[in-house]
Structures are given as C-alpha cells and as structure tokens.
Amino acid sequence: MTVSHLPTWARLAILAVLTALAALLPYVGLQEYTLSILTLGLFFAVYAMNWDLLFGYAGEANFGATFLIGTGAYTAAMMSSNGVATPLVCVAAGAGAAVIAGALLAFPALRLRGPYFGLVTLVAVLIMRQLIILFSDKTGGEIGIAVPDVIAIDSATNFHIALGAAAITAAILHLLVRSPFGLILEAIGQDPVNAQVQGFNIVKYKLAAFCISAFFSGLAGALMVFYLGTASTNVFVDGAVGVQIIIAAIIGGRRTIFGPILGAIFMVAAAEYLRPLGGPLSEMTVALIALIVLFFLPGGLLGLATILRRRRAA
Amino acid sequence: MLIQLIVSGVLISAIYALATTGFTLLYGVSGILNLAHGTTLATAGIMAWYLIGTGHVDPFSAIGLGALTGMVVGLVTYGVIIRPLQTMLKLSTTDEHVFMLVATLLWTIILQEGLAYTFGDVPVSVPQLVPGIVEIFGVRTPISSVLVAVFSWLVIGLLWFYVSKTRSGQTILAASMNPKALVLCGVNLKRVHLVVWAIYGGLAGIAGVLVAMILGVSPSGGMELTATAFSIVVLGGLGSVGGTLIAANLIGFIETATAYAISPSLRGLPALIILIIVLYVRPQGLFGRR
C-alpha cells in the first residue's frame, strides 16, 4: 500500500509523526545557521502551499502572493513599531488584514478570465510597493521598518513556531482539499464551464479559496516579520519573491499541498548550496532546474514518486 | 510647461508604441503572453550598449544589431520554451496557459541573470544617435530623441504595410483570425509561427535599443518593462494593435505628466491604477473584442 492510497487520517498521522521528528532537530546538534535556514524554508513552505491551493485546485495563477504576505507583514510591523499591541495581537491583525485585502482584490478580479487575474495580482504587488515607498515616513520606505518586539529570541523556539505554522497549514489545507469544498474547487479549476453548469457559484468558491490562502499567507508573513525583526519591500513585497514561491510549488508538485513543502525546502537549500556561484549564477541555475522539472516532471517531485510507483507496479 | 509635457509625451509614447506592438501581435497570432518581453528588450539594449562600447559599431548599426539580437532571442524563446511545451506535454488549455506564463517567467530569470552575470546588473544607456538640440514650440529637445520617435513610427508603419499589403503578412493576419481554416487552406502553421516570432523579436530588438537610448535598461529592469508593456497591451485590448497604439500614447502621457507634476519615481503608479480600474470596468480593454 502506498501513500497515495492511504485514507486522510493516516496521512495526517504521518504528517504529525514527521512534524514531531522535525521538532527534535534543534536538539540533535544542528548548527544554529542550518536551523535558521530551515526556519525560513518552513515559512516559505507556508507561502508555497497556499499558492498551490489557488493554482493547483482553483486553477488561478496568483502572481501576487507577496501582496497577501506583505499586507500581513506590514500590518504587524507597523502596529508593533508604533507600540499598539503585543506581538501575538499584531500577528492576528496581520492575518486579518491580509484576508480583507485579499477579498477586496479578489472579489472584482475573479470575474476576470484567463491571464487577467494573474495580471491584476501582479500589478497589486507593484502598486503596493510604490505606495510603501511613497509613504516612507510611516512604512520605512525602501529601507524597511524595524520591529521592536520579538516573540522569541531562542532559535529553537523560532524554528518550532515556523514548523508549527507549516504543519498546521499543511493539515488544514489537506483536510480542505479532501473535503467536498476542495473537490468542487478542483472541478472548477479543471473545467469551469462544466462546474458552472452543475450549479456551483464559481466566484464564491474561488473567493473563499483566495481568502483562506490570504489568511495563512498573512499569518506566516506576520510571524516572519517577528522572526527577522524587520519588514522590507525586498523580502515581503516583491514580484521576484512571488516568482520563487511559484517555482517552489511547481518543483514540489502542484495539486498536492505536501509537495510545495519539499519544493520550498529544496529552494532554500539550493540557494544556500549554490551560494558560492554568486547571486546571478545561482538564481539562474535554480530557474533552469525549475524549467527542467516543469518540462520533464510536470507533476513535480511528488509526481516523480507517482511515476516510479507506476513503473514498479507495471 | 504644458507644451513641454506634450513634447516629451509624444516622444516617449512613440517608443512605448513600438515596444508593445510586437507583444500584442504575438498574442494576437499565437495566443502567447511572453512574460520575457521586457527582458528581450533589455537583452537587445544591453547588446547594443556593449557593441558600441567596443568601439567598432556606431549607434545606427547598433539598432540593426539590436534587431538581430532580439530576433535570435525571440526564436530561441519559441524553439526552446514555447514549442516544446506545446508538443511535449499533453496539457489542457487552462493548464497550458498557466504553464506558458510560468515557463516564460523562468526564462525571464535565466536571461536576466545570464545578462547580470555577463555584463553586471547595472543600468546602461546607449549613446544618442546624433548630438545637438532642436527647439520644438520653444521646448529644447535632443535631435536624437526626435529621430527615435520618427523612427519608431516608421517601423510601425512598415509593420502595418507588411501585415495589410503583402501576402505573407495577410497569412499572419489570417492566422490570428482562424488558424484552423488556414491549415485547411494548406498553409504550414508552424512556419507562420516562426515568422511571427522572428518579426516579434526584431521589433522587440529595435525597441530595446531605442528604450536603452531614451530611458536606459538594466538586466533586472526587464520585468518592469514587461509590466509596462502588459499594462499598455491590456489597456488597449489584448491582440488589438490599434488599441495598443492608442493605449501606448495614453500611458506615455500619463507617466510623463506624473513625472513632471508629482515625482519621477512615481511615474509608473497612475498607469497601474488606471489599468486596474479599466480591467474591472471593461475587462476586454478599451478597444478589445470579447
């Protein structure tokens, strides 16, 4: 019996066991540096999983993932730097603001078909970036905004926060895509006309998916602000970061939710491993690998597992 | 002030018009949004800058070499990215659409980082065609900029002549209207696509050198050029060349006005906001067909 045939509860049990094992990583003599890379990789995994929910299931390419992440991150950072609230309240507010901003963006945008939705999400990032620079006295502009508070200083605790965020997101999204809601979403993504004929309100379902995606993206963005200590446009509101999230999700395997976790960790690890090549060459290599995966393994790394299993069965 | 605005607006709009006609032609015929468009422009611009820097090439021939560079990049994009994606993977139409966007995006990064590695990620500009300044309605304007604007419209005129008056151009037009019927008439659609990609690349190459002359280009600035081109094309209506030309002037003027009235660093912002509003009110663009 292979993983893809397991019932949902068994998959969640595997996820729980893997999470518990991963939680032990800080205590097995891992370097602080490695731990910090894994922490960023796990935040990245949350972004990639949520992108997969929209792309893999709802069939919408969101080029503006950083619009949602950035809204969460900047809301939390600005509240915290003005001393309005404690970190946890800031994080909750960040997630809430991301949902509101996401709904405002998506509600009109989802009526658009084809490439227009992707375009609007991309433009949203560009506009947000310009606005942040325009109101630099409040937002810190291009330099960024420093956050005075931290949730935890200890690197193990920070790793556990990121791990928890990734694991909870994975579990909830997995349950979601296996639920009737997820099946309808998948149907809409694969054949919108047919789904509409069946009587499903396409915009309503896509909007719900977008808001869920916004919630987790904003939450992780806000958490990451408190981990990094600053919010800056190059990390949180950048089209290039959005592209990296897309690459991570595609490499990992779209329409799998778990695949993007692999993809995100692969991306962060590859960036570290290739660092000696220098910025341009390492980014070029990562893009090249992603392109090759796209061509030869359209199902991603998790798709590879499926192919190998079919071969063995045949 | 107003006259100055109009003069600069006309000049910049001419380049925008040239830089986006190829993009919209490509979409009209092959249905592909080439997200590597801006980087194709940047590649040609940087190549021209490099060749002029070696001292063997004057700016006029650099435009020709830029066109050649653009053509090579266009054909490589088609041969290495687009064609394999269409033939190798059996994708549904929706999937193919998104895969195309992602693949051209990855291709953008590969091109951009390749340029940054070879030439360094710094903004470069191509020297002016000729020195000197001319007064237009009292506005002091470099002669070179005027030449660039005239040249841009000339190339657009040539393209119009080619598409509407020659047999080969008519075939391309037919391919954008009804490819299936064209195949039934015995036309090799693959060859039509090759021709379109070559024309697209040539146009992008010329535009890239001209953009490098007026605004300057950098490897990482390619994506911003794509965003501007995308805004113009969508505003005018995807695939509508006439709409694109009008939208290019609209955006050109708005950007110039913003740069003068508010701040040069915000020149792109109003165009983006207008784009969003237009998309919400009229998703097919100002002059597009449904």
Coordinates of C-alpha atoms in Angstrom, one line a residue:
Chain A
M1 CA 0.0 0.0 0.0
T2 CA 1.4 3.3 -1.0
V3 CA 1.0 6.8 0.4
S4 CA -1.5 8.0 -2.2
H5 CA -3.9 5.3 -1.3
L6 CA -3.9 6.0 2.4
P7 CA -7.0 7.5 4.0
T8 CA -6.9 11.1 5.1
W9 CA -6.5 10.3 8.8
A10 CA -3.4 8.1 8.1
R11 CA -1.9 10.9 6.0
L12 CA -2.4 13.3 8.8
A13 CA -0.9 10.8 11.2
I14 CA 2.2 10.6 9.0
L15 CA 2.3 14.4 8.9
A16 CA 2.1 14.5 12.7
V17 CA 4.9 12.0 13.1
L18 CA 7.2 13.8 10.6
T19 CA 6.4 17.1 12.4
A20 CA 7.3 15.6 15.8
L21 CA 10.6 14.2 14.4
A22 CA 11.4 17.5 12.8
A23 CA 10.7 19.2 16.1
L24 CA 13.6 17.3 17.6
L25 CA 16.0 18.7 15.0
P26 CA 17.2 21.6 17.3
Y27 CA 18.3 19.0 19.9
V28 CA 20.5 16.7 17.7
G29 CA 23.4 19.1 17.4
L30 CA 22.2 21.0 14.3
Q31 CA 24.1 24.3 13.8
E32 CA 22.2 27.5 14.6
Y33 CA 22.8 28.5 11.0
T34 CA 21.3 25.4 9.5
L35 CA 18.3 25.9 11.8
S36 CA 17.8 29.4 10.7
I37 CA 17.8 28.3 7.1
L38 CA 15.2 25.6 7.8
T39 CA 13.1 28.2 9.7
L40 CA 13.0 30.4 6.6
G41 CA 12.3 27.4 4.5
L42 CA 9.3 26.5 6.6
F43 CA 7.8 30.0 6.3
F44 CA 8.4 29.7 2.6
A45 CA 6.6 26.4 2.6
V46 CA 3.5 28.0 4.0
Y47 CA 3.5 30.5 1.2
A48 CA 4.1 27.8 -1.5
M49 CA 1.3 25.6 -0.1
N50 CA -1.2 28.5 -0.2
W51 CA -0.1 29.3 -3.7
D52 CA -0.8 25.7 -4.6
L53 CA -4.3 25.9 -3.2
L54 CA -5.1 28.7 -5.7
F55 CA -3.2 27.3 -8.7
G56 CA -3.4 23.5 -8.2
Y57 CA -7.0 23.5 -7.1
A58 CA -8.8 26.7 -8.1
G59 CA -6.8 26.9 -11.3
E60 CA -5.8 30.6 -10.8
A61 CA -2.2 31.7 -11.1
N62 CA -1.6 34.2 -8.3
F63 CA 1.4 36.2 -9.3
G64 CA 0.8 38.5 -6.3
A65 CA 1.4 36.1 -3.4
T66 CA 3.6 38.8 -1.9
F67 CA 0.6 41.2 -1.9
L68 CA -1.0 39.0 0.7
I69 CA 2.2 38.2 2.6
G70 CA 3.2 41.8 2.5
T71 CA -0.1 43.0 3.9
G72 CA 0.2 40.6 6.8
A73 CA 3.9 41.5 7.4
Y74 CA 3.5 45.3 7.1
T75 CA 0.3 45.4 9.2
A76 CA 2.1 43.5 12.0
A77 CA 5.3 45.5 11.7
M78 CA 3.6 48.9 11.7
M79 CA 1.4 48.1 14.7
S80 CA 4.3 46.7 16.6
S81 CA 6.7 49.6 15.8
N82 CA 4.0 52.1 16.9
G83 CA 3.6 50.2 20.2
V84 CA 0.0 49.5 19.5
A85 CA -0.2 45.9 20.6
T86 CA 1.7 42.8 21.7
P87 CA 3.3 40.6 19.0
L88 CA 0.5 38.0 19.1
V89 CA -2.2 40.6 18.6
C90 CA -0.1 42.1 15.7
V91 CA 0.2 38.7 14.1
A92 CA -3.6 38.1 14.3
A93 CA -4.2 41.6 12.9
G94 CA -1.8 40.9 10.1
A95 CA -3.6 37.7 9.1
G96 CA -7.0 39.6 9.4
A97 CA -5.7 42.5 7.2
A98 CA -4.4 40.0 4.6
V99 CA -7.9 38.4 4.4
I100 CA -9.6 41.8 4.0
A101 CA -7.1 43.0 1.4
G102 CA -7.2 39.7 -0.4
A103 CA -11.0 39.8 -0.6
L104 CA -11.0 43.4 -1.8
L105 CA -8.5 42.4 -4.5
A106 CA -10.1 39.1 -5.5
F107 CA -13.7 39.9 -5.5
P108 CA -13.6 42.0 -8.6
A109 CA -10.5 40.3 -10.0
L110 CA -12.0 36.8 -10.0
R111 CA -14.7 37.8 -12.5
L112 CA -11.8 38.2 -15.0
R113 CA -10.8 35.2 -17.1
G114 CA -7.5 33.9 -18.5
P115 CA -4.4 35.9 -17.9
Y116 CA -6.2 39.0 -16.5
F117 CA -6.4 37.6 -13.0
G118 CA -2.7 36.9 -12.9
L119 CA -2.0 40.4 -14.2
V120 CA -4.2 42.1 -11.6
T121 CA -2.4 40.2 -8.8
L122 CA 1.0 41.2 -10.2
V123 CA 0.0 44.8 -10.6
A124 CA -1.3 44.8 -7.0
V125 CA 2.2 44.0 -5.8
L126 CA 3.7 46.8 -7.9
I127 CA 1.2 49.3 -6.6
M128 CA 1.7 48.3 -3.0
R129 CA 5.4 48.6 -3.4
Q130 CA 5.1 52.1 -4.8
L131 CA 2.7 53.1 -2.0
I132 CA 5.1 51.8 0.6
I133 CA 7.9 53.9 -0.9
L134 CA 5.5 56.9 -1.3
F135 CA 4.5 56.9 2.4
S136 CA 8.0 56.1 3.6
D137 CA 7.7 58.2 6.8
K138 CA 5.2 55.7 8.1
T139 CA 6.4 52.5 6.3
G140 CA 10.1 52.9 6.3
G141 CA 10.2 53.0 2.5
E142 CA 12.9 51.1 0.8
I143 CA 15.0 50.7 3.9
G144 CA 12.3 48.9 5.8
I145 CA 10.6 49.1 9.2
A146 CA 12.2 47.7 12.4
V147 CA 10.1 45.8 14.8
P148 CA 11.0 46.4 18.5
D149 CA 9.3 43.3 19.9
V150 CA 10.1 39.7 19.4
I151 CA 8.0 36.6 20.1
A152 CA 11.1 34.5 21.0
I153 CA 14.9 35.1 20.8
D154 CA 15.8 31.4 21.1
S155 CA 16.4 29.9 17.7
A156 CA 14.9 26.5 18.6
T157 CA 11.7 28.3 19.7
N158 CA 11.6 30.2 16.4
F159 CA 12.1 27.0 14.5
H160 CA 9.2 25.4 16.4
I161 CA 7.0 28.4 15.6
A162 CA 7.7 28.1 11.8
L163 CA 7.4 24.3 12.0
G164 CA 4.0 24.7 13.8
A165 CA 2.8 27.2 11.2
A166 CA 3.8 24.9 8.3
A167 CA 2.4 21.7 9.9
I168 CA -1.0 23.3 10.9
T169 CA -1.3 24.9 7.4
A170 CA -0.5 21.6 5.8
A171 CA -3.0 19.7 7.9
I172 CA -5.8 22.2 7.4
L173 CA -5.2 22.7 3.7
H174 CA -5.0 18.9 3.2
L175 CA -8.4 18.4 5.0
L176 CA -9.8 21.2 3.0
V177 CA -8.8 19.9 -0.4
R178 CA -10.2 16.4 0.6
S179 CA -13.5 17.9 1.7
P180 CA -16.5 18.5 -0.7
F181 CA -15.4 22.1 -0.8
G182 CA -12.0 21.0 -2.2
L183 CA -13.5 18.7 -4.7
I184 CA -15.8 21.4 -6.0
L185 CA -12.8 23.8 -6.2
E186 CA -10.8 21.2 -8.1
A187 CA -13.7 20.7 -10.5
I188 CA -13.9 24.5 -11.0
G189 CA -10.2 24.7 -11.7
Q190 CA -10.3 21.9 -14.3
D191 CA -13.5 22.7 -16.1
P192 CA -15.1 26.0 -15.0
V193 CA -17.9 25.8 -17.6
N194 CA -18.9 22.3 -16.6
A195 CA -18.8 23.3 -12.9
Q196 CA -21.0 26.2 -13.5
V197 CA -23.5 24.1 -15.4
Q198 CA -23.6 21.8 -12.3
G199 CA -24.9 24.9 -10.4
F200 CA -21.8 25.8 -8.5
N201 CA -21.1 29.5 -8.0
I202 CA -17.5 29.7 -9.3
V203 CA -16.7 33.2 -8.0
K204 CA -17.9 32.3 -4.5
Y205 CA -15.7 29.2 -4.2
K206 CA -12.7 30.9 -5.7
L207 CA -13.2 33.8 -3.4
A208 CA -13.3 31.5 -0.4
A209 CA -10.1 29.8 -1.6
F210 CA -8.4 33.2 -2.0
C211 CA -9.4 34.3 1.5
I212 CA -8.1 31.1 3.0
S213 CA -4.9 31.5 1.1
A214 CA -4.7 35.1 2.2
F215 CA -5.2 34.1 5.9
F216 CA -2.3 31.7 6.1
S217 CA 0.0 33.8 3.9
G218 CA -0.7 36.9 6.0
L219 CA -0.2 34.9 9.2
A220 CA 3.1 33.5 8.1
G221 CA 4.2 36.9 6.8
A222 CA 3.5 38.5 10.1
L223 CA 5.3 35.7 12.0
M224 CA 8.2 36.0 9.7
V225 CA 8.4 39.8 10.5
F226 CA 8.9 39.0 14.2
Y227 CA 11.5 36.3 13.3
L228 CA 13.5 38.7 11.1
G229 CA 13.0 41.8 13.2
T230 CA 12.3 44.0 10.1
A231 CA 9.8 44.3 7.3
S232 CA 11.3 45.4 4.0
T233 CA 9.9 45.5 0.5
N234 CA 12.6 43.3 -1.0
V235 CA 11.6 40.4 1.3
F236 CA 7.8 40.8 1.7
V237 CA 6.5 42.9 -1.3
D238 CA 8.4 41.8 -4.3
G239 CA 7.4 40.2 -7.6
A240 CA 10.6 38.2 -7.6
V241 CA 9.8 36.6 -4.3
G242 CA 6.4 35.7 -5.7
V243 CA 8.1 34.0 -8.6
Q244 CA 10.3 32.0 -6.2
I245 CA 7.1 30.8 -4.4
I246 CA 5.7 29.7 -7.8
I247 CA 8.9 27.8 -8.6
A248 CA 8.9 26.1 -5.2
A249 CA 5.3 25.0 -5.6
I250 CA 5.9 23.7 -9.2
I251 CA 9.2 21.9 -8.3
G252 CA 7.5 20.3 -5.3
G253 CA 4.4 19.2 -7.3
R254 CA 1.3 21.2 -7.8
R255 CA -2.1 20.0 -6.7
T256 CA -0.5 18.0 -3.8
I257 CA -0.3 20.6 -0.9
F258 CA 2.5 18.5 0.6
G259 CA 4.7 18.8 -2.5
P260 CA 5.3 22.5 -2.1
I261 CA 6.9 21.9 1.4
L262 CA 9.5 19.8 -0.3
G263 CA 9.9 22.4 -3.1
A264 CA 10.3 25.3 -0.6
I265 CA 12.9 23.5 1.4
F266 CA 14.6 22.4 -1.8
M267 CA 14.7 26.1 -3.0
V268 CA 16.1 27.4 0.3
A269 CA 18.7 24.6 0.4
A270 CA 19.6 25.0 -3.2
A271 CA 20.1 28.8 -2.8
E272 CA 22.5 28.0 0.1
Y273 CA 24.3 25.2 -1.6
L274 CA 24.8 27.3 -4.8
R275 CA 25.7 30.5 -3.0
P276 CA 29.5 30.1 -3.9
L277 CA 28.5 30.5 -7.6
G278 CA 27.4 34.1 -6.9
G279 CA 23.9 35.7 -7.0
P280 CA 23.2 35.7 -10.7
L281 CA 24.6 32.2 -11.5
S282 CA 22.8 30.6 -8.5
E283 CA 19.5 32.1 -9.4
M284 CA 20.0 31.1 -13.0
T285 CA 20.7 27.5 -12.0
V286 CA 17.6 27.4 -9.8
A287 CA 15.4 28.7 -12.6
L288 CA 17.0 26.3 -15.0
I289 CA 16.3 23.3 -12.7
A290 CA 12.7 24.6 -12.3
L291 CA 12.3 24.8 -16.0
I292 CA 13.6 21.2 -16.5
V293 CA 11.2 20.0 -13.8
L294 CA 8.4 21.8 -15.5
F295 CA 9.2 20.1 -18.8
F296 CA 10.1 16.6 -17.8
L297 CA 8.2 16.2 -14.5
P298 CA 5.1 18.4 -14.8
G299 CA 3.9 16.7 -11.6
G300 CA 7.0 17.9 -9.6
L301 CA 9.0 15.9 -7.1
L302 CA 5.9 14.3 -5.7
G303 CA 4.8 13.5 -9.2
L304 CA 8.2 11.7 -9.7
A305 CA 7.2 9.4 -6.8
T306 CA 3.9 8.6 -8.5
I307 CA 5.7 7.8 -11.8
L308 CA 8.2 5.5 -10.1
R309 CA 5.5 3.7 -8.3
R310 CA 3.5 3.1 -11.5
R311 CA 6.6 1.7 -13.2
R312 CA 7.2 -0.7 -10.4
A313 CA 3.5 -1.8 -10.5
A314 CA 3.6 -2.3 -14.2
Chain B
M1 CA 5.2 73.6 -19.1
L2 CA 2.2 72.1 -20.9
I3 CA 4.0 72.2 -24.2
Q4 CA 7.0 70.6 -22.7
L5 CA 4.8 67.9 -21.3
I6 CA 3.2 67.3 -24.7
V7 CA 6.5 67.1 -26.5
S8 CA 8.0 64.7 -24.0
G9 CA 4.8 62.7 -24.0
V10 CA 4.8 62.3 -27.8
L11 CA 8.4 61.2 -27.8
I12 CA 8.0 58.6 -25.0
S13 CA 4.7 57.4 -26.4
A14 CA 6.3 56.6 -29.8
I15 CA 8.8 54.2 -28.1
Y16 CA 6.1 52.7 -26.0
A17 CA 4.0 52.1 -29.1
L18 CA 6.9 50.4 -30.8
A19 CA 7.9 48.4 -27.7
T20 CA 4.4 46.9 -27.4
T21 CA 3.2 46.3 -30.9
G22 CA 5.3 43.1 -31.1
F23 CA 4.0 41.9 -27.8
T24 CA 0.3 42.4 -28.9
L25 CA 1.0 40.9 -32.4
L26 CA 2.4 37.8 -30.8
Y27 CA -0.6 37.4 -28.5
G28 CA -3.0 38.0 -31.4
V29 CA -1.5 35.3 -33.6
S30 CA -0.2 32.7 -31.2
G31 CA -2.2 33.4 -28.0
I32 CA 1.0 33.6 -26.0
L33 CA 1.8 36.2 -23.4
N34 CA 5.6 36.4 -23.4
L35 CA 6.5 37.4 -19.9
A36 CA 10.1 37.6 -21.1
H37 CA 9.2 40.5 -23.3
G38 CA 10.9 43.2 -21.2
T39 CA 14.0 41.1 -20.8
T40 CA 14.1 40.6 -24.5
L41 CA 14.1 44.4 -24.9
A42 CA 16.8 44.7 -22.2
T43 CA 18.9 42.0 -23.9
A44 CA 18.9 43.9 -27.2
G45 CA 19.6 47.2 -25.5
I46 CA 22.5 45.8 -23.4
M47 CA 23.9 44.1 -26.5
A48 CA 23.9 47.4 -28.4
W49 CA 25.5 49.2 -25.5
Y50 CA 28.2 46.5 -25.3
L51 CA 28.9 46.6 -29.1
I52 CA 29.1 50.4 -29.2
G53 CA 31.4 50.2 -26.2
T54 CA 33.9 48.0 -28.1
G55 CA 34.3 51.0 -30.5
H56 CA 33.6 49.2 -33.8
V57 CA 29.9 50.0 -34.0
D58 CA 28.1 53.3 -34.4
P59 CA 24.6 53.8 -32.9
F60 CA 22.8 53.4 -36.2
S61 CA 24.2 50.0 -36.9
A62 CA 23.7 49.1 -33.3
I63 CA 19.9 49.4 -33.9
G64 CA 20.3 46.8 -36.7
L65 CA 22.4 44.5 -34.5
G66 CA 19.8 45.0 -31.7
A67 CA 17.1 43.9 -34.0
L68 CA 19.2 40.8 -34.9
T69 CA 19.7 40.1 -31.2
G70 CA 16.0 40.4 -30.5
M71 CA 15.3 38.1 -33.4
V72 CA 17.7 35.4 -32.0
V73 CA 16.2 35.7 -28.5
G74 CA 12.6 35.5 -30.0
L75 CA 13.4 32.4 -32.0
V76 CA 15.2 30.8 -29.1
T77 CA 12.2 31.5 -26.8
Y78 CA 10.0 29.8 -29.3
G79 CA 12.2 26.9 -30.1
V80 CA 13.4 26.1 -26.5
I81 CA 10.4 27.2 -24.3
I82 CA 7.2 27.6 -26.2
R83 CA 7.3 24.8 -28.9
P84 CA 8.5 22.0 -26.5
L85 CA 5.8 23.0 -24.0
Q86 CA 3.1 22.8 -26.7
T87 CA 4.3 19.4 -28.1
M88 CA 5.9 17.5 -25.3
L89 CA 3.3 17.8 -22.6
K90 CA -0.3 16.9 -23.3
L91 CA -1.9 19.8 -21.3
S92 CA -5.4 21.1 -21.2
T93 CA -5.9 24.6 -22.5
T94 CA -6.2 26.1 -19.0
D95 CA -3.1 24.3 -17.8
E96 CA -1.1 25.2 -20.9
H97 CA -1.9 28.8 -20.3
V98 CA -0.6 28.8 -16.8
F99 CA 2.4 26.7 -17.8
M100 CA 3.2 29.1 -20.5
L101 CA 3.2 32.0 -18.1
V102 CA 5.4 30.2 -15.6
A103 CA 7.8 28.9 -18.2
T104 CA 8.3 32.4 -19.8
L105 CA 8.7 33.8 -16.3
L106 CA 11.5 31.2 -15.6
W107 CA 13.0 32.0 -19.0
T108 CA 13.0 35.7 -17.9
I109 CA 15.0 34.9 -14.8
I110 CA 17.5 32.7 -16.8
L111 CA 18.0 35.6 -19.4
Q112 CA 18.1 38.3 -16.7
E113 CA 20.6 36.5 -14.5
G114 CA 22.7 35.5 -17.5
L115 CA 22.9 39.2 -18.5
A116 CA 23.7 40.2 -15.0
Y117 CA 26.5 37.6 -14.8
T118 CA 28.0 38.6 -18.1
F119 CA 27.6 42.4 -18.0
G120 CA 26.8 43.2 -14.4
D121 CA 23.4 44.2 -13.1
V122 CA 23.8 48.0 -13.7
P123 CA 21.6 50.3 -15.8
V124 CA 23.2 51.1 -19.1
S125 CA 22.2 53.6 -21.8
V126 CA 23.1 53.6 -25.5
P127 CA 24.6 56.9 -26.7
Q128 CA 22.5 59.3 -28.7
L129 CA 22.2 58.9 -32.5
V130 CA 23.4 62.4 -33.2
P131 CA 24.4 65.2 -31.0
G132 CA 22.6 68.6 -30.9
I133 CA 19.4 70.1 -29.7
V134 CA 16.4 71.4 -31.6
E135 CA 13.6 73.7 -30.4
I136 CA 10.1 72.4 -30.8
F137 CA 7.5 75.1 -29.9
G138 CA 10.1 76.5 -27.7
V139 CA 11.0 73.2 -25.9
R140 CA 14.6 72.3 -26.1
T141 CA 14.7 68.7 -27.3
P142 CA 17.6 66.5 -28.3
I143 CA 17.6 65.9 -32.0
S144 CA 18.3 62.2 -31.3
S145 CA 15.0 61.9 -29.3
V146 CA 13.1 63.3 -32.3
L147 CA 14.8 60.9 -34.6
V148 CA 14.0 58.0 -32.3
A149 CA 10.3 58.9 -32.2
V150 CA 10.1 59.3 -36.0
F151 CA 12.0 56.1 -36.5
S152 CA 9.6 54.3 -34.1
W153 CA 6.5 55.4 -36.1
L154 CA 8.3 54.5 -39.3
V155 CA 8.9 50.9 -38.1
I156 CA 5.2 50.7 -37.0
G157 CA 4.2 52.0 -40.4
L158 CA 6.3 49.3 -42.1
L159 CA 4.7 46.7 -40.0
W160 CA 1.3 47.9 -40.9
F161 CA 2.3 47.8 -44.6
Y162 CA 3.6 44.3 -44.2
V163 CA 0.6 42.9 -42.5
S164 CA -2.1 44.6 -44.6
K165 CA -0.4 44.7 -48.1
T166 CA 1.8 41.7 -48.5
R167 CA 0.8 38.1 -48.9
S168 CA 3.0 36.8 -46.1
G169 CA 1.5 39.5 -43.8
Q170 CA -2.0 38.6 -44.8
T171 CA -1.3 35.0 -43.8
I172 CA -0.2 36.1 -40.3
L173 CA -3.4 38.2 -40.1
A174 CA -5.4 35.1 -41.1
A175 CA -3.6 33.0 -38.5
S176 CA -4.8 35.4 -35.8
M177 CA -8.4 35.2 -37.0
N178 CA -8.9 31.5 -37.8
P179 CA -5.8 29.2 -37.6
K180 CA -7.8 26.0 -38.3
A181 CA -9.2 27.4 -41.6
L182 CA -5.6 28.5 -42.5
V183 CA -4.3 24.9 -42.1
L184 CA -7.2 23.6 -44.3
C185 CA -6.0 26.1 -46.9
G186 CA -2.7 24.3 -46.9
V187 CA -0.6 26.8 -45.0
N188 CA 2.1 25.5 -42.7
L189 CA 1.1 27.0 -39.4
K190 CA 4.4 26.2 -37.7
R191 CA 6.2 28.3 -40.3
V192 CA 3.7 31.1 -39.7
H193 CA 4.6 31.0 -36.0
L194 CA 8.3 31.0 -36.8
V195 CA 7.8 34.1 -38.9
V196 CA 5.8 35.8 -36.3
W197 CA 8.3 35.1 -33.6
A198 CA 11.1 36.4 -35.8
I199 CA 9.1 39.6 -36.5
Y200 CA 8.3 39.9 -32.8
G201 CA 12.0 39.5 -31.9
G202 CA 13.1 42.0 -34.5
L203 CA 10.6 44.6 -33.3
A204 CA 11.5 44.0 -29.6
G205 CA 15.2 44.3 -30.5
I206 CA 14.8 47.7 -32.2
A207 CA 12.6 48.9 -29.4
G208 CA 15.1 47.6 -26.8
V209 CA 17.9 49.7 -28.3
L210 CA 15.7 52.8 -28.5
V211 CA 14.5 52.3 -24.9
A212 CA 18.1 52.0 -23.9
M213 CA 18.8 55.3 -25.7
I214 CA 16.0 57.3 -24.0
L215 CA 15.3 55.6 -20.6
G216 CA 18.3 53.2 -20.2
V217 CA 17.9 49.5 -19.4
S218 CA 19.3 47.0 -16.9
P219 CA 19.0 43.2 -16.6
S220 CA 16.7 43.3 -13.6
G221 CA 14.7 46.2 -15.1
G222 CA 13.4 43.9 -17.7
M223 CA 10.4 42.8 -15.6
E224 CA 9.3 46.3 -15.0
L225 CA 9.3 46.8 -18.8
T226 CA 7.2 43.7 -19.1
A227 CA 4.8 45.2 -16.6
T228 CA 4.5 48.5 -18.5
A229 CA 4.1 46.6 -21.8
F230 CA 1.5 44.4 -20.2
S231 CA -0.4 47.4 -18.9
I232 CA -0.4 49.1 -22.3
V233 CA -1.5 46.0 -24.1
V234 CA -4.3 45.1 -21.7
L235 CA -5.5 48.7 -21.6
G236 CA -5.7 48.7 -25.4
G237 CA -7.3 45.3 -25.6
L238 CA -5.2 42.1 -25.9
G239 CA -4.4 41.4 -29.5
S240 CA -5.7 44.7 -30.9
V241 CA -2.7 46.5 -32.5
G242 CA -4.7 49.7 -33.0
G243 CA -5.9 49.7 -29.4
T244 CA -2.3 49.1 -28.3
L245 CA -1.1 52.2 -30.2
I246 CA -3.7 54.4 -28.5
A247 CA -3.1 53.0 -25.1
A248 CA 0.7 53.5 -25.5
N249 CA 0.1 57.2 -26.1
L250 CA -2.3 57.3 -23.1
I251 CA 0.1 55.7 -20.7
G252 CA 3.1 57.6 -22.2
F253 CA 1.3 60.9 -21.4
I254 CA 0.1 59.9 -18.0
E255 CA 3.5 58.8 -17.0
T256 CA 5.1 62.0 -18.3
A257 CA 2.5 64.1 -16.5
T258 CA 3.1 62.2 -13.3
A259 CA 6.8 62.5 -13.5
Y260 CA 6.5 66.3 -14.0
A261 CA 3.7 67.0 -11.6
I262 CA 4.4 64.7 -8.7
S263 CA 7.7 62.8 -8.8
P264 CA 9.7 60.9 -11.4
S265 CA 10.0 58.0 -9.0
L266 CA 6.2 57.5 -9.1
R267 CA 5.8 57.7 -12.9
G268 CA 4.5 54.2 -13.1
L269 CA 1.9 54.3 -10.4
P270 CA -1.1 56.1 -12.0
A271 CA -0.9 53.9 -15.1
L272 CA -1.1 50.8 -12.9
I273 CA -4.1 52.2 -11.0
I274 CA -5.8 53.1 -14.3
L275 CA -5.1 49.6 -15.6
I276 CA -6.8 48.0 -12.6
I277 CA -9.8 50.3 -12.9
V278 CA -10.1 49.6 -16.7
L279 CA -9.9 45.8 -16.0
Y280 CA -12.7 45.9 -13.5
V281 CA -15.0 48.1 -15.6
R282 CA -14.1 46.7 -19.1
P283 CA -12.1 43.5 -18.8
Q284 CA -11.6 43.3 -22.6
G285 CA -9.7 46.6 -22.6
L286 CA -10.6 49.8 -24.2
F287 CA -10.6 48.6 -27.8
G288 CA -10.6 44.8 -27.4
R289 CA -13.1 42.3 -28.7
R290 CA -14.8 40.0 -26.3

